[in-house]
PDB file of C-alpha atoms and ligand atoms in Angstrom:
ATOM      1  CA  UNK A1263      16.575   7.133   9.320  1.00 95.00           C
ATOM      2  CA  UNK A1264      14.434   6.801   6.170  1.00 97.00           C
ATOM      3  CA  UNK A1265      15.724   6.228   2.651  1.00 98.00           C
ATOM      4  CA  UNK A1266      13.990   7.204  -0.607  1.00 98.00           C
ATOM      5  CA  UNK A1267      15.326   6.766  -4.142  1.00 98.00           C
ATOM      6  CA  UNK A1268      15.014   8.571  -7.459  1.00 98.00           C
ATOM      7  CA  UNK A1269      15.651   6.124 -10.301  1.00 98.00           C
ATOM      8  CA  UNK A1270      16.356   7.933 -13.565  1.00 98.00           C
ATOM      9  CA  UNK A1271      14.908   6.116 -16.553  1.00 97.00           C
ATOM     10  CA  UNK A1272      13.782   8.940 -18.862  1.00 96.00           C
ATOM     11  CA  UNK A1273      16.627   8.695 -21.397  1.00 92.00           C
ATOM     12  CA  UNK A1274      16.245   7.505 -24.987  1.00 86.00           C
ATOM     13  CA  UNK A1275      17.685   4.313 -26.417  1.00 78.00           C
ATOM     14  CA  UNK A1276      19.339   6.064 -29.360  1.00 81.00           C
ATOM     15  CA  UNK A1277      22.969   5.129 -28.535  1.00 83.00           C
ATOM     16  CA  UNK A1278      21.819   1.549 -28.025  1.00 83.00           C
ATOM     17  CA  UNK A1279      20.331   1.591 -31.526  1.00 81.00           C
ATOM     18  CA  UNK A1280      16.906   0.863 -30.027  1.00 82.00           C
ATOM     19  CA  UNK A1281      13.471   2.360 -30.726  1.00 85.00           C
ATOM     20  CA  UNK A1282      12.560   1.587 -27.130  1.00 90.00           C
ATOM     21  CA  UNK A1283      13.754   3.865 -24.312  1.00 93.00           C
ATOM     22  CA  UNK A1284      16.904   2.321 -22.794  1.00 93.00           C
ATOM     23  CA  UNK A1285      15.119   1.542 -19.524  1.00 96.00           C
ATOM     24  CA  UNK A1286      12.596  -0.657 -21.328  1.00 96.00           C
ATOM     25  CA  UNK A1287      15.126  -2.638 -23.373  1.00 95.00           C
ATOM     26  CA  UNK A1288      15.113  -6.276 -22.244  1.00 95.00           C
ATOM     27  CA  UNK A1289      18.082  -7.586 -20.274  1.00 95.00           C
ATOM     28  CA  UNK A1290      17.912 -11.328 -19.583  1.00 93.00           C
ATOM     29  CA  UNK A1291      14.222 -11.169 -20.521  1.00 93.00           C
ATOM     30  CA  UNK A1292      13.262  -8.294 -18.226  1.00 95.00           C
ATOM     31  CA  UNK A1293      13.330  -4.501 -18.769  1.00 97.00           C
ATOM     32  CA  UNK A1294      16.564  -2.824 -17.651  1.00 97.00           C
ATOM     33  CA  UNK A1295      14.623  -0.554 -15.253  1.00 98.00           C
ATOM     34  CA  UNK A1296      13.162  -3.581 -13.417  1.00 97.00           C
ATOM     35  CA  UNK A1297      16.675  -4.912 -12.694  1.00 97.00           C
ATOM     36  CA  UNK A1298      17.778  -1.502 -11.401  1.00 97.00           C
ATOM     37  CA  UNK A1299      14.692  -1.091  -9.187  1.00 97.00           C
ATOM     38  CA  UNK A1300      15.130  -4.583  -7.749  1.00 96.00           C
ATOM     39  CA  UNK A1301      18.792  -3.874  -6.945  1.00 96.00           C
ATOM     40  CA  UNK A1302      17.849  -0.768  -4.932  1.00 97.00           C
ATOM     41  CA  UNK A1303      14.927  -2.417  -3.163  1.00 94.00           C
ATOM     42  CA  UNK A1304      17.066  -5.437  -2.207  1.00 91.00           C
ATOM     43  CA  UNK A1305      19.809  -3.257  -0.710  1.00 95.00           C
ATOM     44  CA  UNK A1306      17.957  -0.470   1.079  1.00 93.00           C
ATOM     45  CA  UNK A1307      14.729  -0.475   3.040  1.00 92.00           C
ATOM     46  CA  UNK A1308      13.138   2.196   0.847  1.00 96.00           C
ATOM     47  CA  UNK A1309      10.077   4.133   1.923  1.00 96.00           C
ATOM     48  CA  UNK A1310       9.584   5.711  -1.521  1.00 97.00           C
ATOM     49  CA  UNK A1311      10.852   4.902  -5.020  1.00 97.00           C
ATOM     50  CA  UNK A1312      10.296   7.573  -7.677  1.00 98.00           C
ATOM     51  CA  UNK A1313      11.112   6.555 -11.234  1.00 98.00           C
ATOM     52  CA  UNK A1314      11.506   9.102 -14.043  1.00 98.00           C
ATOM     53  CA  UNK A1315      10.143   7.909 -17.388  1.00 98.00           C
ATOM     54  CA  UNK A1316      10.121   9.323 -20.918  1.00 97.00           C
ATOM     55  CA  UNK A1317       6.855  11.343 -20.983  1.00 96.00           C
ATOM     56  CA  UNK A1318       5.383   9.043 -23.660  1.00 95.00           C
ATOM     57  CA  UNK A1319       6.235   5.889 -21.676  1.00 96.00           C
ATOM     58  CA  UNK A1320       5.061   6.590 -18.110  1.00 97.00           C
ATOM     59  CA  UNK A1321       2.492   3.778 -18.298  1.00 97.00           C
ATOM     60  CA  UNK A1322       5.003   1.289 -19.784  1.00 97.00           C
ATOM     61  CA  UNK A1323       7.601   2.029 -17.093  1.00 97.00           C
ATOM     62  CA  UNK A1324       4.947   1.657 -14.365  1.00 97.00           C
ATOM     63  CA  UNK A1325       3.964  -1.726 -15.878  1.00 97.00           C
ATOM     64  CA  UNK A1326       7.629  -2.828 -15.906  1.00 97.00           C
ATOM     65  CA  UNK A1327       7.835  -2.138 -12.153  1.00 96.00           C
ATOM     66  CA  UNK A1328       4.604  -3.864 -11.123  1.00 93.00           C
ATOM     67  CA  UNK A1329       5.056  -6.044  -8.060  1.00 89.00           C
ATOM     68  CA  UNK A1330       8.769  -5.259  -7.595  1.00 89.00           C
ATOM     69  CA  UNK A1331       8.639  -3.125  -4.467  1.00 82.00           C
ATOM     70  CA  UNK A1332       7.717  -4.500  -1.042  1.00 82.00           C
ATOM     71  CA  UNK A1333       4.463  -3.411   0.615  1.00 84.00           C
ATOM     72  CA  UNK A1334       5.952  -0.605   2.697  1.00 87.00           C
ATOM     73  CA  UNK A1335       7.536   1.143  -0.291  1.00 93.00           C
ATOM     74  CA  UNK A1336       5.462   3.651  -2.222  1.00 95.00           C
ATOM     75  CA  UNK A1337       6.274   3.689  -5.972  1.00 96.00           C
ATOM     76  CA  UNK A1338       5.622   6.670  -8.248  1.00 97.00           C
ATOM     77  CA  UNK A1339       6.486   7.112 -11.922  1.00 98.00           C
ATOM     78  CA  UNK A1340       6.876  10.727 -13.074  1.00 98.00           C
ATOM     79  CA  UNK A1341       7.644  12.186 -16.514  1.00 98.00           C
ATOM     80  CA  UNK A1342      11.310  13.117 -16.925  1.00 97.00           C
ATOM     81  CA  UNK A1343      12.652  16.420 -18.227  1.00 96.00           C
ATOM     82  CA  UNK A1344      14.916  17.586 -21.064  1.00 95.00           C
ATOM     83  CA  UNK A1345      18.134  16.623 -19.210  1.00 96.00           C
ATOM     84  CA  UNK A1346      19.100  14.057 -16.589  1.00 97.00           C
ATOM     85  CA  UNK A1347      19.381  16.920 -14.082  1.00 98.00           C
ATOM     86  CA  UNK A1348      15.819  18.046 -14.880  1.00 98.00           C
ATOM     87  CA  UNK A1349      14.570  14.465 -14.527  1.00 98.00           C
ATOM     88  CA  UNK A1350      16.195  14.110 -11.088  1.00 98.00           C
ATOM     89  CA  UNK A1351      14.651  17.449 -10.064  1.00 98.00           C
ATOM     90  CA  UNK A1352      11.202  16.110 -11.068  1.00 98.00           C
ATOM     91  CA  UNK A1353      11.777  12.921  -9.078  1.00 98.00           C
ATOM     92  CA  UNK A1354      13.042  14.876  -6.088  1.00 98.00           C
ATOM     93  CA  UNK A1355       9.926  17.078  -6.180  1.00 98.00           C
ATOM     94  CA  UNK A1356       7.822  13.911  -5.812  1.00 98.00           C
ATOM     95  CA  UNK A1357       9.934  12.772  -2.836  1.00 98.00           C
ATOM     96  CA  UNK A1358       9.483  16.186  -1.184  1.00 98.00           C
ATOM     97  CA  UNK A1359       5.748  16.269  -1.965  1.00 97.00           C
ATOM     98  CA  UNK A1360       5.202  12.923  -0.216  1.00 95.00           C
ATOM     99  CA  UNK A1361       6.297  14.571   3.043  1.00 95.00           C
ATOM    100  CA  UNK A1362       7.718  11.231   4.243  1.00 94.00           C
ATOM    101  CA  UNK A1363      11.332  12.343   4.676  1.00 97.00           C
ATOM    102  CA  UNK A1364      12.965  14.602   7.256  1.00 98.00           C
ATOM    103  CA  UNK A1365      15.832  16.883   6.110  1.00 98.00           C
ATOM    104  CA  UNK A1366      18.493  14.483   7.473  1.00 98.00           C
ATOM    105  CA  UNK A1367      17.000  11.381   5.789  1.00 98.00           C
ATOM    106  CA  UNK A1368      18.762   9.972   2.735  1.00 98.00           C
ATOM    107  CA  UNK A1369      17.817  10.185  -0.949  1.00 98.00           C
ATOM    108  CA  UNK A1370      19.607   7.884  -3.393  1.00 98.00           C
ATOM    109  CA  UNK A1371      19.809   8.917  -7.047  1.00 98.00           C
ATOM    110  CA  UNK A1372      20.430   5.940  -9.313  1.00 98.00           C
ATOM    111  CA  UNK A1373      20.600   5.527 -13.089  1.00 98.00           C
ATOM    112  CA  UNK A1374      18.483   2.728 -14.536  1.00 98.00           C
ATOM    113  CA  UNK A1375      21.409   2.431 -16.952  1.00 97.00           C
ATOM    114  CA  UNK A1376      23.338   0.666 -14.109  1.00 98.00           C
ATOM    115  CA  UNK A1377      21.055  -2.299 -13.443  1.00 97.00           C
ATOM    116  CA  UNK A1378      23.737  -4.564 -11.944  1.00 97.00           C
ATOM    117  CA  UNK A1379      24.815  -2.536  -8.913  1.00 97.00           C
ATOM    118  CA  UNK A1380      25.338  -4.749  -5.877  1.00 96.00           C
ATOM    119  CA  UNK A1381      23.816  -4.346  -2.422  1.00 97.00           C
ATOM    120  CA  UNK A1382      27.151  -3.729  -0.681  1.00 97.00           C
ATOM    121  CA  UNK A1383      27.937  -0.629  -2.744  1.00 98.00           C
ATOM    122  CA  UNK A1384      24.411   0.744  -2.219  1.00 98.00           C
ATOM    123  CA  UNK A1385      24.724   0.268   1.546  1.00 98.00           C
ATOM    124  CA  UNK A1386      28.148   1.951   1.632  1.00 98.00           C
ATOM    125  CA  UNK A1387      26.621   4.977  -0.106  1.00 98.00           C
ATOM    126  CA  UNK A1388      23.622   5.159   2.254  1.00 98.00           C
ATOM    127  CA  UNK A1389      25.824   4.978   5.353  1.00 98.00           C
ATOM    128  CA  UNK A1390      28.317   7.599   4.134  1.00 98.00           C
ATOM    129  CA  UNK A1391      25.555   9.934   2.892  1.00 98.00           C
ATOM    130  CA  UNK A1392      23.801   9.842   6.267  1.00 98.00           C
ATOM    131  CA  UNK A1393      27.083  10.646   7.974  1.00 98.00           C
ATOM    132  CA  UNK A1394      28.620  13.242   5.631  1.00 98.00           C
ATOM    133  CA  UNK A1395      25.646  14.674   3.687  1.00 98.00           C
ATOM    134  CA  UNK A1396      26.823  13.513   0.246  1.00 98.00           C
ATOM    135  CA  UNK A1397      28.493  10.275  -0.883  1.00 98.00           C
ATOM    136  CA  UNK A1398      29.257   8.700  -4.242  1.00 98.00           C
ATOM    137  CA  UNK A1399      30.681   5.327  -5.333  1.00 98.00           C
ATOM    138  CA  UNK A1400      33.932   5.514  -7.285  1.00 98.00           C
ATOM    139  CA  UNK A1401      36.503   3.219  -8.862  1.00 98.00           C
ATOM    140  CA  UNK A1402      40.223   3.791  -9.398  1.00 97.00           C
ATOM    141  CA  UNK A1403      41.038   4.748 -12.989  1.00 96.00           C
ATOM    142  CA  UNK A1404      43.313   2.383 -14.894  1.00 94.00           C
ATOM    143  CA  UNK A1405      43.568   4.445 -18.096  1.00 96.00           C
ATOM    144  CA  UNK A1406      45.702   7.567 -18.238  1.00 97.00           C
ATOM    145  CA  UNK A1407      43.230  10.446 -18.739  1.00 97.00           C
ATOM    146  CA  UNK A1408      44.038  13.593 -20.770  1.00 98.00           C
ATOM    147  CA  UNK A1409      42.377  17.002 -20.719  1.00 97.00           C
ATOM    148  CA  UNK A1410      41.882  18.085 -24.348  1.00 98.00           C
ATOM    149  CA  UNK A1411      40.836  21.408 -25.929  1.00 98.00           C
ATOM    150  CA  UNK A1412      38.342  21.889 -28.804  1.00 96.00           C
ATOM    151  CA  UNK A1413      41.136  21.554 -31.377  1.00 97.00           C
ATOM    152  CA  UNK A1414      42.153  18.156 -29.992  1.00 97.00           C
ATOM    153  CA  UNK A1415      45.302  19.433 -28.276  1.00 98.00           C
ATOM    154  CA  UNK A1416      46.244  17.896 -24.937  1.00 98.00           C
ATOM    155  CA  UNK A1417      46.303  20.585 -22.258  1.00 98.00           C
ATOM    156  CA  UNK A1418      46.931  18.493 -19.135  1.00 98.00           C
ATOM    157  CA  UNK A1419      47.527  14.994 -17.782  1.00 98.00           C
ATOM    158  CA  UNK A1420      46.015  14.729 -14.287  1.00 97.00           C
ATOM    159  CA  UNK A1421      47.767  12.427 -11.840  1.00 97.00           C
ATOM    160  CA  UNK A1422      45.864   9.161 -12.260  1.00 96.00           C
ATOM    161  CA  UNK A1423      46.084   8.412  -8.542  1.00 96.00           C
ATOM    162  CA  UNK A1424      43.845  11.408  -7.852  1.00 97.00           C
ATOM    163  CA  UNK A1425      41.083  10.297 -10.267  1.00 98.00           C
ATOM    164  CA  UNK A1426      37.986   8.157  -9.683  1.00 98.00           C
ATOM    165  CA  UNK A1427      35.430   6.941 -12.210  1.00 97.00           C
ATOM    166  CA  UNK A1428      32.147   7.714 -10.522  1.00 98.00           C
ATOM    167  CA  UNK A1429      29.004   5.578 -10.558  1.00 98.00           C
ATOM    168  CA  UNK A1430      25.511   5.628  -9.117  1.00 98.00           C
ATOM    169  CA  UNK A1431      23.662   5.401  -6.778  1.00 98.00           C
ATOM    170  CA  UNK A1432      24.818   8.693  -5.342  1.00 98.00           C
ATOM    171  CA  UNK A1433      23.426   9.470  -1.902  1.00 98.00           C
ATOM    172  CA  UNK A1434      22.545  12.730  -0.160  1.00 98.00           C
ATOM    173  CA  UNK A1435      20.606  13.932   2.786  1.00 98.00           C
ATOM    174  CA  UNK A1436      17.318  15.393   1.565  1.00 98.00           C
ATOM    175  CA  UNK A1437      18.421  18.836   2.727  1.00 98.00           C
ATOM    176  CA  UNK A1438      21.695  18.756   0.737  1.00 98.00           C
ATOM    177  CA  UNK A1439      20.107  17.410  -2.458  1.00 98.00           C
ATOM    178  CA  UNK A1440      17.295  19.995  -2.338  1.00 98.00           C
ATOM    179  CA  UNK A1441      19.685  22.876  -1.852  1.00 98.00           C
ATOM    180  CA  UNK A1442      21.962  21.637  -4.652  1.00 98.00           C
ATOM    181  CA  UNK A1443      19.111  21.300  -7.169  1.00 98.00           C
ATOM    182  CA  UNK A1444      17.617  24.646  -6.187  1.00 98.00           C
ATOM    183  CA  UNK A1445      20.960  26.402  -6.647  1.00 97.00           C
ATOM    184  CA  UNK A1446      21.593  24.684 -10.018  1.00 97.00           C
ATOM    185  CA  UNK A1447      18.059  24.991 -11.405  1.00 97.00           C
ATOM    186  CA  UNK A1448      18.991  27.405 -14.233  1.00 96.00           C
ATOM    187  CA  UNK A1449      21.332  24.789 -15.749  1.00 96.00           C
ATOM    188  CA  UNK A1450      18.729  22.023 -16.068  1.00 96.00           C
ATOM    189  CA  UNK A1451      16.846  22.976 -19.240  1.00 95.00           C
ATOM    190  CA  UNK A1452      19.550  21.758 -21.651  1.00 94.00           C
ATOM    191  CA  UNK A1453      21.995  18.798 -21.579  1.00 93.00           C
ATOM    192  CA  UNK A1454      24.760  21.186 -22.697  1.00 94.00           C
ATOM    193  CA  UNK A1455      24.623  23.151 -19.424  1.00 96.00           C
ATOM    194  CA  UNK A1456      23.123  20.548 -17.074  1.00 97.00           C
ATOM    195  CA  UNK A1457      25.175  18.699 -14.481  1.00 97.00           C
ATOM    196  CA  UNK A1458      25.941  15.105 -15.515  1.00 95.00           C
ATOM    197  CA  UNK A1459      25.718  13.953 -11.898  1.00 97.00           C
ATOM    198  CA  UNK A1460      24.111  15.244  -8.715  1.00 98.00           C
ATOM    199  CA  UNK A1461      27.369  15.379  -6.781  1.00 98.00           C
ATOM    200  CA  UNK A1462      28.502  18.041  -9.266  1.00 98.00           C
ATOM    201  CA  UNK A1463      25.660  20.288  -8.085  1.00 98.00           C
ATOM    202  CA  UNK A1464      26.639  19.704  -4.456  1.00 98.00           C
ATOM    203  CA  UNK A1465      30.291  20.520  -5.242  1.00 98.00           C
ATOM    204  CA  UNK A1466      29.158  23.736  -6.941  1.00 96.00           C
ATOM    205  CA  UNK A1467      27.588  24.732  -3.611  1.00 96.00           C
ATOM    206  CA  UNK A1468      30.960  24.248  -1.919  1.00 96.00           C
ATOM    207  CA  UNK A1469      29.756  21.291   0.173  1.00 97.00           C
ATOM    208  CA  UNK A1470      31.791  18.166   0.868  1.00 97.00           C
ATOM    209  CA  UNK A1471      31.224  14.996  -1.171  1.00 98.00           C
ATOM    210  CA  UNK A1472      32.771  11.726   0.060  1.00 98.00           C
ATOM    211  CA  UNK A1473      33.789   8.851  -2.215  1.00 98.00           C
ATOM    212  CA  UNK A1474      33.202   5.240  -1.137  1.00 98.00           C
ATOM    213  CA  UNK A1475      34.276   2.090  -2.984  1.00 98.00           C
ATOM    214  CA  UNK A1476      32.160   1.491  -6.070  1.00 98.00           C
ATOM    215  CA  UNK A1477      31.146  -1.800  -7.682  1.00 97.00           C
ATOM    216  CA  UNK A1478      33.221  -2.986 -10.671  1.00 95.00           C
ATOM    217  CA  UNK A1479      30.213  -4.974 -11.933  1.00 95.00           C
ATOM    218  CA  UNK A1480      27.943  -1.913 -12.036  1.00 96.00           C
ATOM    219  CA  UNK A1481      28.690  -1.234 -15.704  1.00 95.00           C
ATOM    220  CA  UNK A1482      26.781   1.584 -17.367  1.00 96.00           C
ATOM    221  CA  UNK A1483      24.718   0.449 -20.322  1.00 95.00           C
ATOM    222  CA  UNK A1484      25.175   2.931 -23.141  1.00 94.00           C
ATOM    223  CA  UNK A1485      25.920   0.850 -26.265  1.00 93.00           C
ATOM    224  CA  UNK A1486      24.840  -2.578 -27.551  1.00 92.00           C
ATOM    225  CA  UNK A1487      28.239  -3.921 -26.424  1.00 95.00           C
ATOM    226  CA  UNK A1488      27.520  -2.762 -22.839  1.00 95.00           C
ATOM    227  CA  UNK A1489      24.162  -4.559 -22.956  1.00 95.00           C
ATOM    228  CA  UNK A1490      25.868  -7.761 -24.128  1.00 95.00           C
ATOM    229  CA  UNK A1491      28.405  -7.475 -21.282  1.00 95.00           C
ATOM    230  CA  UNK A1492      25.601  -7.008 -18.726  1.00 96.00           C
ATOM    231  CA  UNK A1493      23.848 -10.130 -20.121  1.00 95.00           C
ATOM    232  CA  UNK A1494      27.060 -12.126 -19.685  1.00 94.00           C
ATOM    233  CA  UNK A1495      27.541 -10.907 -16.104  1.00 94.00           C
ATOM    234  CA  UNK A1496      23.952 -11.852 -15.239  1.00 90.00           C
ATOM    235  CA  UNK A1497      24.307 -15.308 -16.784  1.00 88.00           C
ATOM    236  CA  UNK A1498      27.521 -15.899 -14.811  1.00 86.00           C
ATOM    237  CA  UNK A1499      25.504 -15.185 -11.650  1.00 78.00           C
ATOM    238  CA  UNK A1500      22.722 -17.537 -12.677  1.00 73.00           C
ATOM    239  CA  UNK A1501      25.010 -20.420 -13.744  1.00 71.00           C
ATOM    240  CA  UNK A1502      24.759 -23.386 -11.374  1.00 67.00           C
ATOM    241  CA  UNK A1503      27.934 -24.074  -9.428  1.00 62.00           C
ATOM    242  CA  UNK A1504      28.870 -27.662 -10.238  1.00 63.00           C
ATOM    243  CA  UNK A1505      31.827 -29.455  -8.782  1.00 58.00           C
ATOM    244  CA  UNK A1506      33.536 -31.758 -11.220  1.00 56.00           C
ATOM    245  CA  UNK A1507      35.593 -34.748 -10.061  1.00 56.00           C
ATOM    246  CA  UNK A1508      38.885 -33.313  -8.840  1.00 51.00           C
ATOM    247  CA  UNK A1509      37.141 -30.313  -7.339  1.00 46.00           C
ATOM    248  CA  UNK A1510      37.270 -28.024 -10.420  1.00 50.00           C
ATOM    249  CA  UNK A1511      34.355 -25.765 -11.288  1.00 45.00           C
TER     250      UNK A1511
HETATM  251  O1  C5P B 472      22.073   9.121 -21.252  1.00 52.53           O
HETATM  252  P1  C5P B 472      22.697   8.562 -20.015  1.00 52.53           P
HETATM  253  O2  C5P B 472      22.838   7.063 -20.066  1.00 52.53           O
HETATM  254  O3  C5P B 472      23.928   9.260 -19.557  1.00 52.53           O
HETATM  255  O4  C5P B 472      21.627   8.827 -18.872  1.00 52.53           O
HETATM  256  C1  C5P B 472      21.874   8.505 -17.540  1.00 52.53           C
HETATM  257  C2  C5P B 472      20.556   8.160 -16.863  1.00 52.53           C
HETATM  258  O5  C5P B 472      19.723   9.305 -16.826  1.00 52.53           O
HETATM  259  C3  C5P B 472      19.766   7.051 -17.590  1.00 52.53           C
HETATM  260  O6  C5P B 472      19.287   6.128 -16.622  1.00 52.53           O
HETATM  261  C4  C5P B 472      18.665   7.816 -18.278  1.00 52.53           C
HETATM  262  O7  C5P B 472      17.463   7.077 -18.410  1.00 52.53           O
HETATM  263  C5  C5P B 472      18.450   9.011 -17.357  1.00 52.53           C
HETATM  264  N1  C5P B 472      17.947  10.225 -18.050  1.00 52.53           N
HETATM  265  C6  C5P B 472      16.773  10.814 -17.571  1.00 52.53           C
HETATM  266  N2  C5P B 472      16.302  11.951 -18.201  1.00 52.53           N
HETATM  267  C7  C5P B 472      16.937  12.473 -19.266  1.00 52.53           C
HETATM  268  C8  C5P B 472      18.143  11.881 -19.743  1.00 52.53           C
HETATM  269  C9  C5P B 472      18.635  10.753 -19.097  1.00 52.53           C
HETATM  270  O8  C5P B 472      16.158  10.315 -16.606  1.00 52.53           O
HETATM  271  N3  C5P B 472      16.411  13.561 -19.862  1.00 52.53           N
END
C-alpha cells in the first residue's frame, strides 16, 4: 500500500497577527510548515507530499521544505485556492496527476497549522483509512457544547459523550477522497459554503468515517497564544532529562 499526503499551508496569518502566512511563521526557529512536513514524513513512508501554499508564497514554502523529505518521496508545492476545501482539491489533483497511487492507496490530508502531531496518531489514521476508507483522529470533549441560533439563543445541548473534537491528519483511500471532492466541488469557491474538513465531504456522500484516538499535543495554531503553547511543548521535548540526587527530574 502506498501513502501520499496533502499538507494544507495556503491560509493567511491574519488571526495570528502576522504579515507572514501562518505556515511560514517561525516556531522554535523553523517555519511551522517544516515542522508539520517532518511529522508526516517521520510517521508514514510517503511516496508523494503535496503542499498547498498561498499563491504569492509558493517559492517561499518550497524553500522552507528543502531537504526535509527522504529521497523516495516526491515533493510538490501548488498554489492553494479561496477556501481550505479548494486548496485540498488542488493538492489532490497533483496526487492524481502523478499517477503513483492506486484507488485503494491512502491519502492523508493534514493542516500545517498542527505541526506537533505525533507519529502514533498518524499511523493509527493510515491503518484505519486503509481498512475502512475514511478515518479521522478525535479527542473526547471536556467542555459542554451548545448549539446556538443567530440570535444567540441555545437550541440544543448534545450529549457530550457522543462528541469528539476532530484533528488532522485525516486519511482516506484515494477513491473515497476523489469521489467526496468531486461531489462537493460546488461548495469550494467560498469559505462560507466550503467544508471545514474532508471527512465532512465523505459524510455528505453517505460513506462511513471511522474515528481513531487523536493526539492531545496536536494543538491547532490559530492565535499567538496557540503559537506560544506550541513553543512550550517543543521546548519540553527538547529539554535534557537530568536526574537530580534523590531521583527527581
Ligand atoms: O484557517 P485555518 O487554520 O482553519 O486553516 C486550516 C488549514 O488550511 C491551515 O493549515 C491553512 O494553511 C490551510 N488553508 C489552505 N487554503 C485556504 C485556507 C486555509 O490551505 N484557502
